[in-house]
Amino acid sequence: MHFKLPLLVTSLFASAITAASIPTSDSSLSSRATNASSTVPRNGVYVGQIWGQQPNKTSNGTHIELLPLIQNNSTVTHVILFGLAAFADNTTELGGVDISSPNYAWLPPQIKALQCAGVKVMASIGGAGNRIFQKLDQDFNTYYPLLRTATKTLALDGLDLDIEVPVPLNSTLHLLRSFNADFGPNFTLTLAPVSQALYLGPDPLAGGFSYHKLDSLATDATKPSGKIIDFFNAQFYSGGTPGNGSAAAQIQAYGEIVKAGWDANRVSMALATYNFDRESWRTIAGYEEEVKSLVERFPSFGGVTGWEYWNAGLNDNAVEERWEWVRDIGRALYG
């Protein structure tokens, strides 16, 4: 499950800044990223914590840099910013700060640069204990327009719905159909259930409804796959997978998802980038071995999404820079 981090502050400043002022080298941009955003396997990462020092009245804070993902050959395909929220006072936040805050003037050009390199930039809605989906169910006309406007303001390529509280299926379906109608078939919509919800049935930590039934109803002939839900970032950590969290258990669980009728190309495996979950976390060498096994066993393997970028490789002596964790996963995915 995705945690609400105390230092997390990831709001964006609505700005007309372009990426022209950002120095990038064409030779350093990921050739995989420019082609793989709509293909598999995907190499994605959540940006859960974007500030080392939180902004306040006297400081603009110290932020994380996203550009190394494209300035180095990380092969990243999706960057998901956590987490977009709307409130009854008509404000919207990304990571706990209003999106109109001037502290975030630096981030729009970085988003634009990622997009120019072929990387899809999305935002995550929800997370552990987050009640936004219950609020949407109770008062859709208040909260949905705020999320829609924020998504347009931030010029996002898509949204990732992380539903970890009980929510009616019809409410989730209505939300998906609304985003799809407002943003069109090229807008990426994903869900992030615990992995077992895709093959063991309804799980209260993933909405409490049947994902098979939701997927059968969430259709649109204009979408490339005919499905409104483009793919799933299935959580394989923090109890999201039955068993001991070992590589063998995760590979077996992925196989169960495919046996349950899901196309492998629609299921990315969300993995822990550091040892907040000691059962499921492994060194990058361990992950590389696991990912290679998955690619071999499932030729249309959906890919990997790391949670999360701030601490990526923190507990791994083989990784010096956080973008290297993403790069090393890419090596296992793409050879």
mmCIF file of C-alpha atoms in Angstrom:
data_model
loop_
_atom_site.group_PDB
_atom_site.id
_atom_site.type_symbol
_atom_site.label_atom_id
_atom_site.label_comp_id
_atom_site.label_asym_id
_atom_site.label_seq_id
_atom_site.Cartn_x
_atom_site.Cartn_y
_atom_site.Cartn_z
ATOM 1 C CA MET A 1 0.000 0.000 0.000
ATOM 2 C CA HIS A 2 1.136 3.554 -0.592
ATOM 3 C CA PHE A 3 1.976 5.409 2.593
ATOM 4 C CA LYS A 4 1.289 9.036 3.455
ATOM 5 C CA LEU A 5 4.776 10.284 4.276
ATOM 6 C CA PRO A 6 5.211 13.077 6.830
ATOM 7 C CA LEU A 7 7.733 14.943 4.696
ATOM 8 C CA LEU A 8 5.758 14.487 1.523
ATOM 9 C CA VAL A 9 5.009 17.777 -0.206
ATOM 10 C CA THR A 10 4.597 17.520 -3.954
ATOM 11 C CA SER A 11 2.339 20.315 -5.169
ATOM 12 C CA LEU A 12 2.918 21.916 -8.534
ATOM 13 C CA PHE A 13 2.791 25.580 -9.469
ATOM 14 C CA ALA A 14 0.418 26.210 -12.382
ATOM 15 C CA SER A 15 2.757 27.931 -14.785
ATOM 16 C CA ALA A 16 3.267 28.538 -18.477
ATOM 17 C CA ILE A 17 6.995 27.772 -18.159
ATOM 18 C CA THR A 18 8.329 25.689 -20.997
ATOM 19 C CA ALA A 19 11.060 23.064 -20.971
ATOM 20 C CA ALA A 20 13.294 25.106 -23.231
ATOM 21 C CA SER A 21 15.314 26.435 -20.314
ATOM 22 C CA ILE A 22 16.204 22.957 -19.049
ATOM 23 C CA PRO A 23 19.527 21.643 -20.326
ATOM 24 C CA THR A 24 19.243 18.127 -21.651
ATOM 25 C CA SER A 25 21.328 16.175 -24.072
ATOM 26 C CA ASP A 26 19.590 14.246 -26.812
ATOM 27 C CA SER A 27 22.186 11.532 -26.512
ATOM 28 C CA SER A 28 21.398 11.101 -22.815
ATOM 29 C CA LEU A 29 17.656 10.734 -23.170
ATOM 30 C CA SER A 30 16.237 7.254 -22.865
ATOM 31 C CA SER A 31 15.495 5.801 -26.283
ATOM 32 C CA ARG A 32 13.306 3.266 -24.515
ATOM 33 C CA ALA A 33 11.224 6.025 -22.929
ATOM 34 C CA THR A 34 10.496 7.672 -26.257
ATOM 35 C CA ASN A 35 8.915 4.467 -27.544
ATOM 36 C CA ALA A 36 7.722 2.454 -24.570
ATOM 37 C CA SER A 37 5.088 4.592 -22.875
ATOM 38 C CA SER A 38 2.343 2.722 -24.699
ATOM 39 C CA THR A 39 4.089 -0.656 -24.934
ATOM 40 C CA VAL A 40 5.402 -3.288 -22.539
ATOM 41 C CA PRO A 41 7.236 -3.911 -20.438
ATOM 42 C CA ARG A 42 6.852 -0.600 -18.622
ATOM 43 C CA ASN A 43 9.483 0.812 -16.266
ATOM 44 C CA GLY A 44 7.650 3.154 -13.920
ATOM 45 C CA VAL A 45 8.292 4.817 -10.587
ATOM 46 C CA TYR A 46 6.172 6.588 -8.000
ATOM 47 C CA VAL A 47 7.470 9.894 -6.669
ATOM 48 C CA GLY A 48 6.090 9.686 -3.152
ATOM 49 C CA GLN A 49 8.311 12.204 -1.411
ATOM 50 C CA ILE A 50 9.571 15.142 -3.405
ATOM 51 C CA TRP A 51 10.951 17.346 -0.627
ATOM 52 C CA GLY A 52 13.972 16.754 1.566
ATOM 53 C CA GLN A 53 13.139 19.935 3.461
ATOM 54 C CA GLN A 54 9.487 20.923 3.541
ATOM 55 C CA PRO A 55 8.603 24.444 2.369
ATOM 56 C CA ASN A 56 7.410 26.848 5.056
ATOM 57 C CA LYS A 57 6.920 30.583 5.557
ATOM 58 C CA THR A 58 10.657 31.270 5.546
ATOM 59 C CA SER A 59 11.989 28.593 3.193
ATOM 60 C CA ASN A 60 11.156 27.326 -0.285
ATOM 61 C CA GLY A 61 12.324 23.883 0.774
ATOM 62 C CA THR A 62 14.759 21.501 -0.885
ATOM 63 C CA HIS A 63 13.271 19.398 -3.643
ATOM 64 C CA ILE A 64 14.140 16.181 -5.413
ATOM 65 C CA GLU A 65 15.326 16.386 -9.024
ATOM 66 C CA LEU A 66 13.438 14.380 -11.657
ATOM 67 C CA LEU A 67 15.633 15.286 -14.629
ATOM 68 C CA PRO A 68 18.348 12.670 -13.884
ATOM 69 C CA LEU A 69 15.803 10.076 -14.975
ATOM 70 C CA ILE A 70 16.095 11.368 -18.535
ATOM 71 C CA GLN A 71 19.565 12.887 -18.432
ATOM 72 C CA ASN A 72 20.841 9.388 -17.759
ATOM 73 C CA ASN A 73 19.688 6.316 -19.625
ATOM 74 C CA SER A 74 17.281 5.120 -16.930
ATOM 75 C CA THR A 75 14.720 3.783 -19.467
ATOM 76 C CA VAL A 76 11.896 5.151 -17.321
ATOM 77 C CA THR A 77 8.506 5.146 -19.056
ATOM 78 C CA HIS A 78 6.095 6.393 -16.366
ATOM 79 C CA VAL A 79 6.534 8.826 -13.466
ATOM 80 C CA ILE A 80 3.600 8.907 -11.030
ATOM 81 C CA LEU A 81 3.392 11.845 -8.607
ATOM 82 C CA PHE A 82 1.726 11.063 -5.275
ATOM 83 C CA GLY A 83 -0.938 12.141 -4.403
ATOM 84 C CA LEU A 84 -3.607 14.415 -5.865
ATOM 85 C CA ALA A 85 -6.396 15.458 -3.459
ATOM 86 C CA ALA A 86 -9.452 17.731 -3.417
ATOM 87 C CA PHE A 87 -11.133 19.430 -0.466
ATOM 88 C CA ALA A 88 -14.508 20.899 0.378
ATOM 89 C CA ASP A 89 -13.042 24.422 0.518
ATOM 90 C CA ASN A 90 -12.450 24.181 -3.259
ATOM 91 C CA THR A 91 -8.696 23.677 -2.950
ATOM 92 C CA THR A 92 -6.642 20.960 -4.571
ATOM 93 C CA GLU A 93 -3.313 19.619 -3.409
ATOM 94 C CA LEU A 94 -0.616 17.315 -4.641
ATOM 95 C CA GLY A 95 1.174 15.825 -1.677
ATOM 96 C CA GLY A 96 -0.268 18.158 0.903
ATOM 97 C CA VAL A 97 0.266 21.622 -0.622
ATOM 98 C CA ASP A 98 -2.037 23.701 -2.810
ATOM 99 C CA ILE A 99 -1.132 23.322 -6.464
ATOM 100 C CA SER A 100 -1.057 27.104 -6.893
ATOM 101 C CA SER A 101 1.814 27.513 -4.426
ATOM 102 C CA PRO A 102 4.728 29.491 -5.909
ATOM 103 C CA ASN A 103 7.144 27.063 -4.210
ATOM 104 C CA TYR A 104 6.653 24.762 -7.162
ATOM 105 C CA ALA A 105 7.607 26.972 -10.080
ATOM 106 C CA TRP A 106 10.588 24.674 -10.694
ATOM 107 C CA LEU A 107 8.494 21.546 -11.289
ATOM 108 C CA PRO A 108 6.324 22.277 -14.374
ATOM 109 C CA PRO A 109 9.356 22.577 -16.679
ATOM 110 C CA GLN A 110 10.696 19.302 -15.316
ATOM 111 C CA ILE A 111 7.361 17.629 -16.022
ATOM 112 C CA LYS A 112 7.431 19.083 -19.529
ATOM 113 C CA ALA A 113 10.971 17.831 -20.082
ATOM 114 C CA LEU A 114 9.971 14.325 -19.026
ATOM 115 C CA GLN A 115 7.027 14.416 -21.409
ATOM 116 C CA CYS A 116 9.207 15.684 -24.271
ATOM 117 C CA ALA A 117 11.464 12.680 -23.666
ATOM 118 C CA GLY A 118 8.489 10.355 -24.122
ATOM 119 C CA VAL A 119 7.812 9.710 -20.433
ATOM 120 C CA LYS A 120 4.211 9.712 -19.263
ATOM 121 C CA VAL A 121 3.740 11.854 -16.157
ATOM 122 C CA MET A 122 0.749 10.925 -14.022
ATOM 123 C CA ALA A 123 -0.606 11.628 -10.553
ATOM 124 C CA SER A 124 -1.825 9.146 -7.994
ATOM 125 C CA ILE A 125 -5.130 9.631 -6.186
ATOM 126 C CA GLY A 126 -5.788 7.882 -2.863
ATOM 127 C CA GLY A 127 -3.443 5.708 -0.831
ATOM 128 C CA ALA A 128 -3.523 4.135 2.605
ATOM 129 C CA GLY A 129 -6.334 5.553 4.719
ATOM 130 C CA ASN A 130 -7.205 8.233 2.154
ATOM 131 C CA ARG A 131 -10.957 8.970 1.992
ATOM 132 C CA ILE A 132 -11.070 10.827 -1.341
ATOM 133 C CA PHE A 133 -12.986 8.008 -3.062
ATOM 134 C CA GLN A 134 -15.572 7.917 -0.285
ATOM 135 C CA LYS A 135 -15.943 11.688 -0.607
ATOM 136 C CA LEU A 136 -16.400 11.318 -4.366
ATOM 137 C CA ASP A 137 -19.069 8.694 -3.741
ATOM 138 C CA GLN A 138 -20.919 10.993 -1.326
ATOM 139 C CA ASP A 139 -20.511 14.313 -3.154
ATOM 140 C CA PHE A 140 -19.239 13.764 -6.681
ATOM 141 C CA ASN A 141 -20.294 17.190 -7.931
ATOM 142 C CA THR A 142 -18.071 18.938 -5.387
ATOM 143 C CA TYR A 143 -14.899 16.877 -5.577
ATOM 144 C CA TYR A 144 -14.723 15.621 -9.155
ATOM 145 C CA PRO A 145 -14.615 19.062 -10.859
ATOM 146 C CA LEU A 146 -11.712 20.004 -8.583
ATOM 147 C CA LEU A 147 -9.730 16.907 -9.567
ATOM 148 C CA ARG A 148 -10.550 17.436 -13.234
ATOM 149 C CA THR A 149 -9.389 21.061 -13.156
ATOM 150 C CA ALA A 150 -6.197 20.169 -11.293
ATOM 151 C CA THR A 151 -5.396 17.446 -13.806
ATOM 152 C CA LYS A 152 -5.769 19.937 -16.656
ATOM 153 C CA THR A 153 -3.751 22.593 -14.824
ATOM 154 C CA LEU A 154 -0.896 20.176 -14.245
ATOM 155 C CA ALA A 155 -1.051 18.957 -17.870
ATOM 156 C CA LEU A 156 -0.882 15.329 -16.740
ATOM 157 C CA ASP A 157 -0.827 12.342 -19.077
ATOM 158 C CA GLY A 158 -2.921 10.196 -16.772
ATOM 159 C CA LEU A 159 -4.128 9.261 -13.302
ATOM 160 C CA ASP A 160 -3.477 6.266 -11.062
ATOM 161 C CA LEU A 161 -6.327 5.367 -8.688
ATOM 162 C CA ASP A 162 -5.082 3.775 -5.452
ATOM 163 C CA ILE A 163 -8.297 2.687 -3.708
ATOM 164 C CA GLU A 164 -7.557 1.325 -0.230
ATOM 165 C CA VAL A 165 -10.918 1.890 1.473
ATOM 166 C CA PRO A 166 -14.314 0.246 0.792
ATOM 167 C CA VAL A 167 -16.016 1.984 -2.129
ATOM 168 C CA PRO A 168 -19.031 0.868 -4.224
ATOM 169 C CA LEU A 169 -18.132 -0.553 -7.619
ATOM 170 C CA ASN A 170 -20.622 1.730 -9.370
ATOM 171 C CA SER A 171 -18.969 4.786 -7.813
ATOM 172 C CA THR A 172 -15.548 3.705 -9.113
ATOM 173 C CA LEU A 173 -17.024 2.965 -12.523
ATOM 174 C CA HIS A 174 -18.633 6.408 -12.660
ATOM 175 C CA LEU A 175 -15.315 8.043 -11.773
ATOM 176 C CA LEU A 176 -13.438 6.128 -14.459
ATOM 177 C CA ARG A 177 -16.053 6.878 -17.103
ATOM 178 C CA SER A 178 -16.005 10.558 -16.171
ATOM 179 C CA PHE A 179 -12.223 10.897 -16.448
ATOM 180 C CA ASN A 180 -12.302 8.969 -19.713
ATOM 181 C CA ALA A 181 -15.048 11.165 -21.169
ATOM 182 C CA ASP A 182 -13.318 14.390 -20.123
ATOM 183 C CA PHE A 183 -9.751 13.527 -21.161
ATOM 184 C CA GLY A 184 -10.192 11.155 -24.097
ATOM 185 C CA PRO A 185 -8.797 7.796 -25.227
ATOM 186 C CA ASN A 186 -5.117 8.810 -25.070
ATOM 187 C CA PHE A 187 -5.333 9.683 -21.385
ATOM 188 C CA THR A 188 -3.862 6.888 -19.253
ATOM 189 C CA LEU A 189 -6.018 5.522 -16.433
ATOM 190 C CA THR A 190 -4.589 2.908 -14.081
ATOM 191 C CA LEU A 191 -5.542 1.294 -10.778
ATOM 192 C CA ALA A 192 -3.217 0.175 -7.993
ATOM 193 C CA PRO A 193 -4.823 -2.703 -6.069
ATOM 194 C CA VAL A 194 -2.992 -5.105 -3.785
ATOM 195 C CA SER A 195 -2.002 -7.955 -6.078
ATOM 196 C CA GLN A 196 -4.200 -10.560 -4.437
ATOM 197 C CA ALA A 197 -7.330 -8.559 -5.267
ATOM 198 C CA LEU A 198 -6.774 -9.464 -8.924
ATOM 199 C CA TYR A 199 -7.042 -13.216 -8.315
ATOM 200 C CA LEU A 200 -8.463 -13.932 -4.840
ATOM 201 C CA GLY A 201 -11.475 -11.691 -5.259
ATOM 202 C CA PRO A 202 -12.761 -8.575 -3.467
ATOM 203 C CA ASP A 203 -10.384 -7.165 -0.854
ATOM 204 C CA PRO A 204 -11.279 -4.380 1.630
ATOM 205 C CA LEU A 205 -7.790 -2.902 1.079
ATOM 206 C CA ALA A 206 -8.577 -2.522 -2.621
ATOM 207 C CA GLY A 207 -12.097 -1.102 -2.631
ATOM 208 C CA GLY A 208 -13.916 -4.296 -1.684
ATOM 209 C CA PHE A 209 -15.326 -4.915 -5.169
ATOM 210 C CA SER A 210 -14.583 -7.329 -8.012
ATOM 211 C CA TYR A 211 -11.935 -5.963 -10.368
ATOM 212 C CA HIS A 212 -13.040 -8.426 -13.036
ATOM 213 C CA LYS A 213 -16.573 -7.036 -12.894
ATOM 214 C CA LEU A 214 -15.318 -3.449 -12.893
ATOM 215 C CA ASP A 215 -13.116 -4.131 -15.913
ATOM 216 C CA SER A 216 -15.945 -5.817 -17.805
ATOM 217 C CA LEU A 217 -18.084 -2.694 -17.381
ATOM 218 C CA ALA A 218 -15.385 -0.052 -17.898
ATOM 219 C CA THR A 219 -15.165 -0.232 -21.683
ATOM 220 C CA ASP A 220 -14.717 2.266 -24.496
ATOM 221 C CA ALA A 221 -14.386 1.256 -28.130
ATOM 222 C CA THR A 222 -12.221 4.308 -28.831
ATOM 223 C CA LYS A 223 -9.501 3.166 -26.425
ATOM 224 C CA PRO A 224 -6.683 1.110 -28.002
ATOM 225 C CA SER A 225 -7.523 -1.932 -25.853
ATOM 226 C CA GLY A 226 -11.237 -1.240 -25.642
ATOM 227 C CA LYS A 227 -10.756 -0.913 -21.874
ATOM 228 C CA ILE A 228 -10.949 2.319 -19.885
ATOM 229 C CA ILE A 229 -8.429 0.902 -17.407
ATOM 230 C CA ASP A 230 -5.179 0.827 -19.356
ATOM 231 C CA PHE A 231 -3.292 -1.319 -16.844
ATOM 232 C CA PHE A 232 -2.807 -2.103 -13.156
ATOM 233 C CA ASN A 233 0.093 -1.202 -10.862
ATOM 234 C CA ALA A 234 -0.510 -4.220 -8.638
ATOM 235 C CA GLN A 235 1.083 -3.889 -5.198
ATOM 236 C CA PHE A 236 3.425 -6.769 -4.382
ATOM 237 C CA TYR A 237 4.601 -5.421 -1.022
ATOM 238 C CA SER A 238 3.297 -4.706 2.501
ATOM 239 C CA GLY A 239 1.116 -7.800 2.564
ATOM 240 C CA GLY A 240 -0.174 -7.299 -0.958
ATOM 241 C CA THR A 241 0.939 -10.821 -1.884
ATOM 242 C CA PRO A 242 0.100 -13.988 0.095
ATOM 243 C CA GLY A 243 3.111 -15.860 1.461
ATOM 244 C CA ASN A 244 6.429 -14.645 2.752
ATOM 245 C CA GLY A 245 7.096 -11.914 0.173
ATOM 246 C CA SER A 246 9.895 -13.907 -1.440
ATOM 247 C CA ALA A 247 10.689 -13.717 -5.139
ATOM 248 C CA ALA A 248 9.199 -17.183 -5.583
ATOM 249 C CA ALA A 249 5.974 -16.096 -3.853
ATOM 250 C CA GLN A 250 5.731 -12.954 -5.985
ATOM 251 C CA ILE A 251 6.343 -14.853 -9.225
ATOM 252 C CA GLN A 252 3.726 -17.406 -8.211
ATOM 253 C CA ALA A 253 1.239 -14.652 -7.383
ATOM 254 C CA TYR A 254 1.839 -12.999 -10.758
ATOM 255 C CA GLY A 255 1.147 -16.337 -12.402
ATOM 256 C CA GLU A 256 -2.107 -16.621 -10.449
ATOM 257 C CA ILE A 257 -3.148 -13.200 -11.761
ATOM 258 C CA VAL A 258 -2.597 -14.378 -15.327
ATOM 259 C CA LYS A 259 -4.429 -17.651 -14.616
ATOM 260 C CA ALA A 260 -7.343 -15.595 -13.314
ATOM 261 C CA GLY A 261 -7.761 -14.158 -16.800
ATOM 262 C CA TRP A 262 -5.757 -10.931 -16.779
ATOM 263 C CA ASP A 263 -3.467 -10.240 -19.719
ATOM 264 C CA ALA A 264 0.107 -9.981 -18.484
ATOM 265 C CA ASN A 265 0.619 -6.805 -20.514
ATOM 266 C CA ARG A 266 -1.996 -5.065 -18.346
ATOM 267 C CA VAL A 267 -0.350 -5.881 -15.017
ATOM 268 C CA SER A 268 2.766 -4.061 -13.837
ATOM 269 C CA MET A 269 4.401 -5.311 -10.648
ATOM 270 C CA ALA A 270 4.759 -2.585 -8.007
ATOM 271 C CA LEU A 271 7.877 -3.345 -5.940
ATOM 272 C CA ALA A 272 9.503 -1.780 -2.875
ATOM 273 C CA THR A 273 12.567 0.291 -3.782
ATOM 274 C CA TYR A 274 13.906 0.207 -0.208
ATOM 275 C CA ASN A 275 13.340 -1.922 2.883
ATOM 276 C CA PHE A 276 10.285 -0.309 4.461
ATOM 277 C CA ASP A 277 8.858 -3.814 3.926
ATOM 278 C CA ARG A 278 11.616 -6.201 4.957
ATOM 279 C CA GLU A 279 9.732 -9.291 3.753
ATOM 280 C CA SER A 280 9.313 -8.263 0.144
ATOM 281 C CA TRP A 281 12.296 -5.939 -0.373
ATOM 282 C CA ARG A 282 15.415 -7.276 -2.111
ATOM 283 C CA THR A 283 18.677 -5.845 -3.322
ATOM 284 C CA ILE A 284 18.725 -4.669 -6.905
ATOM 285 C CA ALA A 285 20.602 -7.851 -7.847
ATOM 286 C CA GLY A 286 17.763 -9.892 -6.366
ATOM 287 C CA TYR A 287 15.155 -7.863 -8.209
ATOM 288 C CA GLU A 288 17.039 -8.167 -11.487
ATOM 289 C CA GLU A 289 17.020 -11.956 -11.176
ATOM 290 C CA GLU A 290 13.308 -11.957 -10.353
ATOM 291 C CA VAL A 291 12.386 -9.607 -13.194
ATOM 292 C CA LYS A 292 14.393 -11.591 -15.726
ATOM 293 C CA SER A 293 12.497 -14.715 -14.641
ATOM 294 C CA LEU A 294 9.188 -12.929 -15.129
ATOM 295 C CA VAL A 295 10.157 -11.657 -18.576
ATOM 296 C CA GLU A 296 11.171 -15.169 -19.582
ATOM 297 C CA ARG A 297 8.041 -16.801 -18.194
ATOM 298 C CA PHE A 298 5.618 -14.131 -19.423
ATOM 299 C CA PRO A 299 6.708 -12.715 -22.831
ATOM 300 C CA SER A 300 4.144 -9.903 -22.507
ATOM 301 C CA PHE A 301 5.080 -9.087 -18.888
ATOM 302 C CA GLY A 302 3.628 -5.683 -18.002
ATOM 303 C CA GLY A 303 6.708 -4.354 -16.253
ATOM 304 C CA VAL A 304 7.698 -2.854 -12.897
ATOM 305 C CA THR A 305 6.617 0.232 -10.961
ATOM 306 C CA GLY A 306 8.829 1.144 -8.005
ATOM 307 C CA TRP A 307 7.505 2.588 -4.744
ATOM 308 C CA GLU A 308 9.129 4.998 -4.346
ATOM 309 C CA TYR A 309 11.753 7.251 -5.996
ATOM 310 C CA TRP A 310 12.981 9.298 -3.014
ATOM 311 C CA ASN A 311 14.499 6.304 -1.212
ATOM 312 C CA ALA A 312 15.188 4.117 -4.254
ATOM 313 C CA GLY A 313 18.300 2.059 -3.588
ATOM 314 C CA LEU A 314 18.697 3.485 -0.068
ATOM 315 C CA ASN A 315 19.512 0.071 1.421
ATOM 316 C CA ASP A 316 21.514 -1.237 -1.525
ATOM 317 C CA ASN A 317 25.267 -0.680 -1.682
ATOM 318 C CA ALA A 318 25.158 -1.334 -5.431
ATOM 319 C CA VAL A 319 23.044 1.804 -6.046
ATOM 320 C CA GLU A 320 24.591 5.251 -5.509
ATOM 321 C CA GLU A 321 21.953 7.443 -7.167
ATOM 322 C CA ARG A 322 18.187 6.854 -7.015
ATOM 323 C CA TRP A 323 17.847 6.938 -10.816
ATOM 324 C CA GLU A 324 20.265 3.978 -10.979
ATOM 325 C CA TRP A 325 17.626 1.762 -9.328
ATOM 326 C CA VAL A 326 15.255 2.542 -12.194
ATOM 327 C CA ARG A 327 18.054 1.973 -14.737
ATOM 328 C CA ASP A 328 18.984 -1.401 -13.276
ATOM 329 C CA ILE A 329 15.353 -2.551 -13.348
ATOM 330 C CA GLY A 330 15.308 -1.437 -16.986
ATOM 331 C CA ARG A 331 18.323 -3.595 -17.751
ATOM 332 C CA ALA A 332 16.476 -6.629 -16.416
ATOM 333 C CA LEU A 333 13.334 -5.705 -18.360
ATOM 334 C CA TYR A 334 14.926 -4.875 -21.697
ATOM 335 C CA GLY A 335 18.160 -6.853 -21.706
#
